[in-house]
Amino acid sequence: MATTDRPGLDEVLAAVSVVQIPMRVRFRGVTAREAVLLRGPAGWGEFSPFLEYDDPESARWLAAALESAWTGWPPPVRASVPVNATVPAVPAAEVARVLGRYDGCATAKVKVAERGQTLADDLDRVAAVRDVMGPAARIRVDANGGWSVDEAATALRRLSAWGLEYAEQPCATVEDLAALRVALAQRGIEVPVAADESIRKASDPMRVVREEAADVVVVKVAPLGGVASALAIAAECGLPTVVSSALDTSVGIAAGVALAAALPELPYACGLSTVELMGGDVSAPSMVPVGGSIAVGPPSVDEQLLERWAAPAARQQWWRDRVARCHALL
């Protein structure tokens, strides 16, 4: 792993490219994904916190991008990383089309608890995934904290009819996750609970472990400040770990793959196959699964693709200003 002092703002801004890539399907309310790509001495880094994130939270994403571009990553212990397909909150009739974009994935993560939808929509979507992928596939659901404890217990009892690997962030708070684990045990519902937002958006990620609020932890490189930081948190948690992405281009995916490749153990497929949700990419070839896994290695960023997806001038300036504000907080 190369080591370089953190660069100054002028050096960072000189390395900035800003892209705007349309989504194939609305995801997390996003219809076009914007990202800053940084080219440094160690490679490429991505800075793409969602628009609603404040500067202190976004600064961790910049630290991760600078690590990728100026410092580099720990050595891998595996050559490829198994990944899951991701099914947004689409109608059941669209599930087969979505899954058709993923080569060889034997696990699917299905979005549930979407605002404006019902449990019936979730049941239909999960049933469609099971129908398309068959009985041997693994299915996990992700509620992004959208349920109360009672709603989660009810939903997971019904969804478990299709066999669930785990439920990711079914409730918003650590207290509710802990209460849900108790409720599921009392009702004989065998669905493990995974913590995502309670790890990556928390000032104290270890609280999940202390309060026995999760069976699995989900870590993301950018919100945790980089590969090295995420590795340390995963080790401290001591629970089975899944690496996930934050709707990244191949540049961000490469960092997630680097994290997954450096973990001592990797018992689950990782949520790193999200490039397929976008209508374009900055790398040729893209960091997408072949036979259900993504090979470890740097992205092959294509200058022509950077030009093709270049953001409008006003958005480029908006992102450059955001980089400057976040850099000042590091």
CSV table of C-alpha atoms in Angstrom, one decimal:
chain,number,residue,atom,x,y,z
A,1,MET,CA,0.0,0.0,0.0
A,2,ALA,CA,1.5,3.3,-1.1
A,3,THR,CA,1.6,6.2,1.4
A,4,THR,CA,1.4,9.9,0.6
A,5,ASP,CA,0.6,12.8,2.7
A,6,ARG,CA,-3.0,14.2,2.3
A,7,PRO,CA,-2.9,16.6,-0.6
A,8,GLY,CA,-3.7,20.3,-0.3
A,9,LEU,CA,-6.9,21.8,-1.7
A,10,ASP,CA,-5.3,23.2,-4.9
A,11,GLU,CA,-3.9,19.8,-5.7
A,12,VAL,CA,-7.2,18.1,-5.1
A,13,LEU,CA,-9.2,20.6,-7.2
A,14,ALA,CA,-6.7,20.2,-10.1
A,15,ALA,CA,-7.5,16.5,-10.1
A,16,VAL,CA,-11.4,16.9,-10.2
A,17,SER,CA,-13.7,15.5,-12.9
A,18,VAL,CA,-17.5,15.8,-12.2
A,19,VAL,CA,-19.9,13.5,-13.9
A,20,GLN,CA,-23.7,13.2,-14.1
A,21,ILE,CA,-25.0,9.7,-15.1
A,22,PRO,CA,-28.7,8.9,-15.6
A,23,MET,CA,-30.2,6.0,-13.6
A,24,ARG,CA,-31.9,3.2,-15.4
A,25,VAL,CA,-34.5,3.1,-12.7
A,26,ARG,CA,-35.2,5.5,-9.8
A,27,PHE,CA,-33.2,4.4,-6.7
A,28,ARG,CA,-33.3,6.1,-3.3
A,29,GLY,CA,-35.2,8.9,-5.1
A,30,VAL,CA,-32.3,9.5,-7.4
A,31,THR,CA,-32.8,9.7,-11.1
A,32,ALA,CA,-29.3,10.9,-12.1
A,33,ARG,CA,-26.1,10.2,-10.1
A,34,GLU,CA,-23.5,12.8,-9.8
A,35,ALA,CA,-19.9,12.1,-8.6
A,36,VAL,CA,-16.5,13.8,-8.3
A,37,LEU,CA,-13.7,11.6,-9.6
A,38,LEU,CA,-10.2,12.4,-8.4
A,39,ARG,CA,-7.0,11.2,-10.2
A,40,GLY,CA,-4.0,11.0,-7.8
A,41,PRO,CA,-0.6,9.3,-7.6
A,42,ALA,CA,-2.2,6.1,-6.2
A,43,GLY,CA,-5.1,5.8,-8.7
A,44,TRP,CA,-8.6,7.1,-8.8
A,45,GLY,CA,-11.0,8.1,-6.0
A,46,GLU,CA,-14.7,8.9,-5.9
A,47,PHE,CA,-16.4,11.6,-3.9
A,48,SER,CA,-20.2,11.3,-4.2
A,49,PRO,CA,-22.1,11.9,-1.0
A,50,PHE,CA,-25.8,12.2,-1.6
A,51,LEU,CA,-27.0,15.7,-2.1
A,52,GLU,CA,-28.8,16.0,1.3
A,53,TYR,CA,-25.8,15.0,3.3
A,54,ASP,CA,-24.2,17.9,5.3
A,55,ASP,CA,-20.6,18.8,5.1
A,56,PRO,CA,-19.3,17.1,8.3
A,57,GLU,CA,-20.8,13.8,7.1
A,58,SER,CA,-19.6,14.3,3.5
A,59,ALA,CA,-16.1,15.0,4.7
A,60,ARG,CA,-15.7,11.4,5.5
A,61,TRP,CA,-16.5,10.6,1.9
A,62,LEU,CA,-13.8,12.9,0.8
A,63,ALA,CA,-11.3,11.3,3.1
A,64,ALA,CA,-12.1,7.9,1.5
A,65,ALA,CA,-11.7,9.4,-2.0
A,66,LEU,CA,-8.3,10.9,-1.1
A,67,GLU,CA,-7.2,7.5,0.4
A,68,SER,CA,-8.0,5.8,-2.9
A,69,ALA,CA,-6.3,8.4,-5.1
A,70,TRP,CA,-3.3,9.4,-2.9
A,71,THR,CA,-2.6,6.6,-0.4
A,72,GLY,CA,-3.8,3.2,-1.8
A,73,TRP,CA,-5.4,0.2,-0.2
A,74,PRO,CA,-4.3,-2.7,2.0
A,75,PRO,CA,-3.2,-5.9,0.2
A,76,PRO,CA,-6.0,-8.3,-0.8
A,77,VAL,CA,-6.4,-11.8,0.6
A,78,ARG,CA,-8.6,-13.0,-2.3
A,79,ALA,CA,-8.6,-12.4,-6.0
A,80,SER,CA,-12.4,-11.9,-6.5
A,81,VAL,CA,-15.4,-10.9,-4.4
A,82,PRO,CA,-18.9,-12.6,-4.7
A,83,VAL,CA,-21.6,-10.0,-5.0
A,84,ASN,CA,-25.4,-9.8,-4.9
A,85,ALA,CA,-27.9,-8.5,-7.4
A,86,THR,CA,-29.9,-5.5,-6.3
A,87,VAL,CA,-33.6,-5.2,-7.0
A,88,PRO,CA,-35.0,-1.7,-6.4
A,89,ALA,CA,-38.6,-1.1,-5.3
A,90,VAL,CA,-39.9,-2.0,-8.7
A,91,PRO,CA,-43.2,-3.7,-9.5
A,92,ALA,CA,-43.0,-7.5,-9.5
A,93,ALA,CA,-43.5,-7.6,-13.3
A,94,GLU,CA,-40.1,-5.8,-13.7
A,95,VAL,CA,-38.1,-8.1,-11.5
A,96,ALA,CA,-37.0,-10.5,-14.2
A,97,ARG,CA,-35.7,-7.6,-16.3
A,98,VAL,CA,-33.7,-6.1,-13.4
A,99,LEU,CA,-32.2,-9.5,-12.5
A,100,GLY,CA,-31.3,-10.1,-16.1
A,101,ARG,CA,-28.5,-7.5,-15.9
A,102,TYR,CA,-26.5,-9.5,-13.3
A,103,ASP,CA,-24.3,-12.3,-14.5
A,104,GLY,CA,-24.2,-15.3,-12.3
A,105,CYS,CA,-25.3,-13.7,-9.0
A,106,ALA,CA,-26.8,-16.3,-6.6
A,107,THR,CA,-27.9,-13.7,-4.1
A,108,ALA,CA,-30.3,-10.8,-4.4
A,109,LYS,CA,-30.9,-7.8,-2.2
A,110,VAL,CA,-34.5,-6.6,-2.5
A,111,LYS,CA,-35.6,-3.1,-1.5
A,112,VAL,CA,-38.7,-3.1,0.7
A,113,ALA,CA,-40.6,-0.6,2.9
A,114,GLU,CA,-40.5,2.0,0.1
A,115,ARG,CA,-42.4,5.1,1.0
A,116,GLY,CA,-45.8,5.2,-0.8
A,117,GLN,CA,-45.8,1.4,-1.2
A,118,THR,CA,-47.4,-1.4,0.8
A,119,LEU,CA,-46.4,-4.7,2.3
A,120,ALA,CA,-48.3,-6.4,-0.5
A,121,ASP,CA,-45.9,-4.7,-2.9
A,122,ASP,CA,-43.0,-6.1,-1.0
A,123,LEU,CA,-44.4,-9.6,-0.8
A,124,ASP,CA,-45.1,-9.6,-4.6
A,125,ARG,CA,-41.5,-8.3,-5.3
A,126,VAL,CA,-39.8,-10.9,-3.1
A,127,ALA,CA,-42.0,-13.7,-4.5
A,128,ALA,CA,-41.0,-12.7,-8.0
A,129,VAL,CA,-37.3,-12.7,-7.1
A,130,ARG,CA,-37.7,-16.2,-5.7
A,131,ASP,CA,-39.6,-17.3,-8.8
A,132,VAL,CA,-36.9,-16.0,-11.1
A,133,MET,CA,-33.8,-17.1,-9.2
A,134,GLY,CA,-35.1,-20.4,-7.9
A,135,PRO,CA,-35.0,-22.2,-4.6
A,136,ALA,CA,-31.2,-22.3,-4.2
A,137,ALA,CA,-30.8,-18.5,-4.4
A,138,ARG,CA,-30.2,-16.4,-1.3
A,139,ILE,CA,-32.5,-13.4,-0.8
A,140,ARG,CA,-32.0,-10.6,1.6
A,141,VAL,CA,-34.3,-7.6,2.1
A,142,ASP,CA,-33.3,-4.0,2.8
A,143,ALA,CA,-35.8,-1.6,4.5
A,144,ASN,CA,-33.5,1.4,5.0
A,145,GLY,CA,-35.0,1.8,8.5
A,146,GLY,CA,-38.5,2.2,7.1
A,147,TRP,CA,-40.4,0.0,9.6
A,148,SER,CA,-41.3,0.2,13.3
A,149,VAL,CA,-40.6,-2.8,15.5
A,150,ASP,CA,-44.1,-4.2,15.1
A,151,GLU,CA,-44.2,-3.5,11.3
A,152,ALA,CA,-40.9,-5.2,10.9
A,153,ALA,CA,-41.9,-8.3,12.9
A,154,THR,CA,-45.1,-8.6,10.9
A,155,ALA,CA,-43.4,-8.0,7.5
A,156,LEU,CA,-40.5,-10.4,8.2
A,157,ARG,CA,-42.9,-13.1,9.4
A,158,ARG,CA,-44.7,-13.0,6.1
A,159,LEU,CA,-41.6,-12.4,3.9
A,160,SER,CA,-39.8,-15.3,5.6
A,161,ALA,CA,-42.1,-17.6,3.6
A,162,TRP,CA,-39.7,-17.1,0.7
A,163,GLY,CA,-36.6,-17.8,2.8
A,164,LEU,CA,-34.6,-14.8,3.9
A,165,GLU,CA,-30.8,-14.7,4.4
A,166,TYR,CA,-31.2,-11.6,6.6
A,167,ALA,CA,-33.1,-8.3,6.9
A,168,GLU,CA,-30.9,-5.2,6.5
A,169,GLN,CA,-31.7,-2.2,8.7
A,170,PRO,CA,-35.4,-3.1,9.2
A,171,CYS,CA,-35.8,-0.3,11.8
A,172,ALA,CA,-34.1,3.1,12.1
A,173,THR,CA,-32.6,3.1,15.6
A,174,VAL,CA,-30.3,0.8,17.5
A,175,GLU,CA,-32.9,0.5,20.2
A,176,ASP,CA,-35.5,-0.7,17.8
A,177,LEU,CA,-33.1,-3.1,16.1
A,178,ALA,CA,-32.4,-4.7,19.5
A,179,ALA,CA,-36.1,-4.8,20.3
A,180,LEU,CA,-36.8,-6.4,17.0
A,181,ARG,CA,-34.3,-9.2,17.5
A,182,VAL,CA,-36.0,-10.0,20.8
A,183,ALA,CA,-39.5,-9.9,19.1
A,184,LEU,CA,-38.4,-12.2,16.3
A,185,ALA,CA,-36.9,-14.7,18.7
A,186,GLN,CA,-40.1,-14.7,20.8
A,187,ARG,CA,-42.2,-15.3,17.7
A,188,GLY,CA,-40.0,-18.0,16.3
A,189,ILE,CA,-39.1,-16.0,13.2
A,190,GLU,CA,-35.6,-17.0,12.1
A,191,VAL,CA,-34.5,-14.0,10.2
A,192,PRO,CA,-31.1,-12.5,11.2
A,193,VAL,CA,-30.8,-8.7,11.4
A,194,ALA,CA,-28.1,-6.7,9.7
A,195,ALA,CA,-27.2,-3.1,10.6
A,196,ASP,CA,-26.2,-0.7,7.9
A,197,GLU,CA,-27.2,2.9,8.6
A,198,SER,CA,-26.6,2.2,12.4
A,199,ILE,CA,-23.0,1.6,11.5
A,200,ARG,CA,-22.1,4.0,8.7
A,201,LYS,CA,-24.1,7.0,9.9
A,202,ALA,CA,-23.5,6.6,13.7
A,203,SER,CA,-21.0,8.5,15.8
A,204,ASP,CA,-20.6,5.3,17.8
A,205,PRO,CA,-20.8,2.3,15.4
A,206,MET,CA,-19.9,-0.1,18.3
A,207,ARG,CA,-23.2,0.6,20.0
A,208,VAL,CA,-24.8,-1.9,17.7
A,209,VAL,CA,-22.5,-4.6,19.2
A,210,ARG,CA,-22.9,-3.5,22.8
A,211,GLU,CA,-26.7,-3.5,22.6
A,212,GLU,CA,-26.8,-6.8,20.7
A,213,ALA,CA,-28.8,-5.1,18.0
A,214,ALA,CA,-27.5,-7.0,15.0
A,215,ASP,CA,-26.3,-10.4,13.8
A,216,VAL,CA,-24.5,-9.0,10.8
A,217,VAL,CA,-22.8,-5.6,10.1
A,218,VAL,CA,-22.8,-3.9,6.7
A,219,VAL,CA,-19.9,-1.5,6.0
A,220,LYS,CA,-19.4,1.0,3.2
A,221,VAL,CA,-16.0,2.5,2.3
A,222,ALA,CA,-17.0,6.1,1.7
A,223,PRO,CA,-19.3,6.9,4.7
A,224,LEU,CA,-16.7,5.3,7.1
A,225,GLY,CA,-13.8,7.4,5.7
A,226,GLY,CA,-11.9,4.8,3.6
A,227,VAL,CA,-10.9,1.2,3.3
A,228,ALA,CA,-8.5,1.3,6.3
A,229,SER,CA,-11.1,2.9,8.6
A,230,ALA,CA,-13.8,0.5,7.5
A,231,LEU,CA,-11.5,-2.5,8.1
A,232,ALA,CA,-10.8,-1.3,11.6
A,233,ILE,CA,-14.5,-0.9,12.4
A,234,ALA,CA,-15.3,-4.3,11.0
A,235,ALA,CA,-12.6,-5.9,13.1
A,236,GLU,CA,-13.8,-4.1,16.2
A,237,CYS,CA,-17.4,-5.2,15.7
A,238,GLY,CA,-16.4,-8.8,15.5
A,239,LEU,CA,-19.6,-9.8,13.6
A,240,PRO,CA,-19.9,-11.3,10.1
A,241,THR,CA,-19.4,-8.4,7.7
A,242,VAL,CA,-20.9,-7.5,4.4
A,243,VAL,CA,-19.4,-4.8,2.2
A,244,SER,CA,-21.8,-2.6,0.3
A,245,SER,CA,-21.7,0.3,-2.0
A,246,ALA,CA,-23.4,3.7,-2.1
A,247,LEU,CA,-24.6,3.8,-5.7
A,248,ASP,CA,-21.1,4.3,-7.0
A,249,THR,CA,-19.4,4.4,-10.4
A,250,SER,CA,-16.8,1.7,-11.0
A,251,VAL,CA,-14.3,4.0,-9.2
A,252,GLY,CA,-16.2,3.7,-5.9
A,253,ILE,CA,-17.0,0.1,-6.5
A,254,ALA,CA,-13.2,-0.7,-6.8
A,255,ALA,CA,-12.7,0.7,-3.3
A,256,GLY,CA,-15.5,-1.5,-2.0
A,257,VAL,CA,-14.0,-4.5,-3.7
A,258,ALA,CA,-10.6,-3.6,-2.1
A,259,LEU,CA,-12.2,-3.6,1.3
A,260,ALA,CA,-14.0,-6.9,0.8
A,261,ALA,CA,-10.8,-8.4,-0.6
A,262,ALA,CA,-8.9,-7.4,2.5
A,263,LEU,CA,-11.3,-8.8,5.1
A,264,PRO,CA,-10.0,-11.9,6.8
A,265,GLU,CA,-13.4,-13.7,6.3
A,266,LEU,CA,-16.2,-13.0,3.8
A,267,PRO,CA,-19.2,-15.2,4.6
A,268,TYR,CA,-21.7,-13.3,2.5
A,269,ALA,CA,-22.0,-12.0,-1.0
A,270,CYS,CA,-21.3,-8.3,-1.0
A,271,GLY,CA,-23.6,-5.5,-2.2
A,272,LEU,CA,-21.1,-4.1,-4.7
A,273,SER,CA,-22.9,-4.7,-8.0
A,274,THR,CA,-24.8,-1.4,-8.4
A,275,VAL,CA,-23.2,-0.1,-11.6
A,276,GLU,CA,-25.9,-2.0,-13.4
A,277,LEU,CA,-28.5,0.4,-12.0
A,278,MET,CA,-27.0,3.3,-13.8
A,279,GLY,CA,-27.3,4.2,-17.5
A,280,GLY,CA,-23.6,4.6,-18.0
A,281,ASP,CA,-20.2,4.4,-16.3
A,282,VAL,CA,-16.7,6.0,-16.3
A,283,SER,CA,-14.7,2.7,-16.7
A,284,ALA,CA,-14.3,0.4,-19.6
A,285,PRO,CA,-14.9,-2.4,-18.8
A,286,SER,CA,-17.1,-1.6,-15.8
A,287,MET,CA,-16.6,-3.2,-12.4
A,288,VAL,CA,-19.6,-5.6,-12.7
A,289,PRO,CA,-19.9,-9.3,-11.9
A,290,VAL,CA,-18.8,-12.1,-14.1
A,291,GLY,CA,-20.1,-15.4,-12.9
A,292,GLY,CA,-21.4,-13.8,-9.8
A,293,SER,CA,-18.0,-12.2,-8.7
A,294,ILE,CA,-16.1,-9.0,-9.3
A,295,ALA,CA,-12.3,-9.3,-9.8
A,296,VAL,CA,-10.1,-7.3,-7.4
A,297,GLY,CA,-8.2,-4.5,-9.1
A,298,PRO,CA,-8.3,-0.8,-10.0
A,299,PRO,CA,-10.9,0.6,-12.4
A,300,SER,CA,-10.0,1.3,-16.0
A,301,VAL,CA,-11.2,4.9,-16.2
A,302,ASP,CA,-11.8,6.0,-19.8
A,303,GLU,CA,-11.2,9.7,-20.5
A,304,GLN,CA,-13.8,9.6,-23.3
A,305,LEU,CA,-16.4,8.4,-20.8
A,306,LEU,CA,-15.5,11.2,-18.4
A,307,GLU,CA,-16.2,13.6,-21.3
A,308,ARG,CA,-19.4,11.9,-22.3
A,309,TRP,CA,-20.9,12.1,-18.8
A,310,ALA,CA,-19.4,15.5,-17.8
A,311,ALA,CA,-21.8,17.4,-15.6
A,312,PRO,CA,-23.2,20.8,-16.7
A,313,ALA,CA,-20.9,23.7,-15.7
A,314,ALA,CA,-23.2,24.9,-12.8
A,315,ARG,CA,-23.1,21.4,-11.3
A,316,GLN,CA,-19.4,21.1,-11.7
A,317,GLN,CA,-18.9,24.4,-9.7
A,318,TRP,CA,-21.4,23.2,-7.1
A,319,TRP,CA,-19.3,20.0,-6.5
A,320,ARG,CA,-16.0,21.9,-6.5
A,321,ASP,CA,-17.4,24.2,-3.8
A,322,ARG,CA,-18.5,21.1,-1.9
A,323,VAL,CA,-15.0,19.6,-2.2
A,324,ALA,CA,-13.5,22.8,-0.8
A,325,ARG,CA,-15.8,23.0,2.2
A,326,CYS,CA,-15.3,19.3,3.0
A,327,HIS,CA,-11.5,19.5,2.6
A,328,ALA,CA,-11.4,22.3,5.2
A,329,LEU,CA,-13.0,19.9,7.7
A,330,LEU,CA,-10.4,17.1,7.3
